[in-house]
XYZ file of C-alpha atoms in Angstrom:
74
model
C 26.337 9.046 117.074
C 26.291 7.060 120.453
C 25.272 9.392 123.435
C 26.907 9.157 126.441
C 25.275 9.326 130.125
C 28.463 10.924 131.525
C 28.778 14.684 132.195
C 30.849 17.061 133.307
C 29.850 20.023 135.659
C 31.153 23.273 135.575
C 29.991 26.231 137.942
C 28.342 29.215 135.717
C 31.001 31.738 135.062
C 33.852 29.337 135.504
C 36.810 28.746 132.487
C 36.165 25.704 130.742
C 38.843 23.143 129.545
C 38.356 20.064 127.294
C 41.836 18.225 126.530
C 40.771 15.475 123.661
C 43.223 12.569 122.081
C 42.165 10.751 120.035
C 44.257 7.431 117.422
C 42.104 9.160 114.476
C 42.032 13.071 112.956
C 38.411 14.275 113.420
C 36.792 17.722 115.048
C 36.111 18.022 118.437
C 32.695 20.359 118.832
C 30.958 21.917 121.802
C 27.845 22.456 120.596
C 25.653 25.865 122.092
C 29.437 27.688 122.662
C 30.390 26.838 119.210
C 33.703 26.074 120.362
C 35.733 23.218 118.593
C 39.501 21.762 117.523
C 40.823 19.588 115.802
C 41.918 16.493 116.170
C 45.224 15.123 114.768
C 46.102 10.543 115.613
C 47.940 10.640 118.946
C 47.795 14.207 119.699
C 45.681 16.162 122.374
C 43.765 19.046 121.529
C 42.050 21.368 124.015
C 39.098 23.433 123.893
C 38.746 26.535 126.203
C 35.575 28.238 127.084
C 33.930 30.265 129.535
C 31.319 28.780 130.740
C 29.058 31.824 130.776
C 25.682 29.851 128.771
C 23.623 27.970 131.478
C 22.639 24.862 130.049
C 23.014 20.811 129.031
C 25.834 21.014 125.982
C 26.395 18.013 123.576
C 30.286 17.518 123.170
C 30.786 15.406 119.968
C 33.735 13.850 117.040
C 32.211 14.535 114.023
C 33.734 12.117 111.599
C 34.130 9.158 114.462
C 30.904 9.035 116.480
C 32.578 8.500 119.559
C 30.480 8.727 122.778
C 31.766 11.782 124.722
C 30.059 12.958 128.381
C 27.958 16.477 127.994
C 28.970 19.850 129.725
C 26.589 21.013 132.398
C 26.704 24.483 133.512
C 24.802 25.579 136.285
């Protein structure tokens, strides 16, 4: 899998949501919250958390290896 340098902050505490689309099915994973969805061709799919882990958190397609930016919570 590609990384990516992009991230995305979130304040500690605060609700979390990641709204994916993607042209092929795979599983959208947050890793550390264990949070994922999946992913049907033309679709969104969203992933709520709260954001209650301080941290650096991979967010990855499993099947596509698709760069995607990491969640920061501070």
């Amino acid at each position: 899998m590609r990384g990516s340098s992009e991230r995305i902050q979130a304040p500690l505490g605060s609700l979390v949501k990641l709204t994916v689309r993607s042209d092929e099915a795979d599983e959208l994973h947050v890793h550390g919250y264990d949070k994922s969805a999946q992913l049907r061709p033309g679709e969104p799919a969203t992933v709520e958390l709260r954001a209650d882990i301080p941290g650096v958190f991979e967010i990855e397609l499993h099947h596509s290896g698709s760069a995607l930016p990491s969640l920061v919570v501070r």
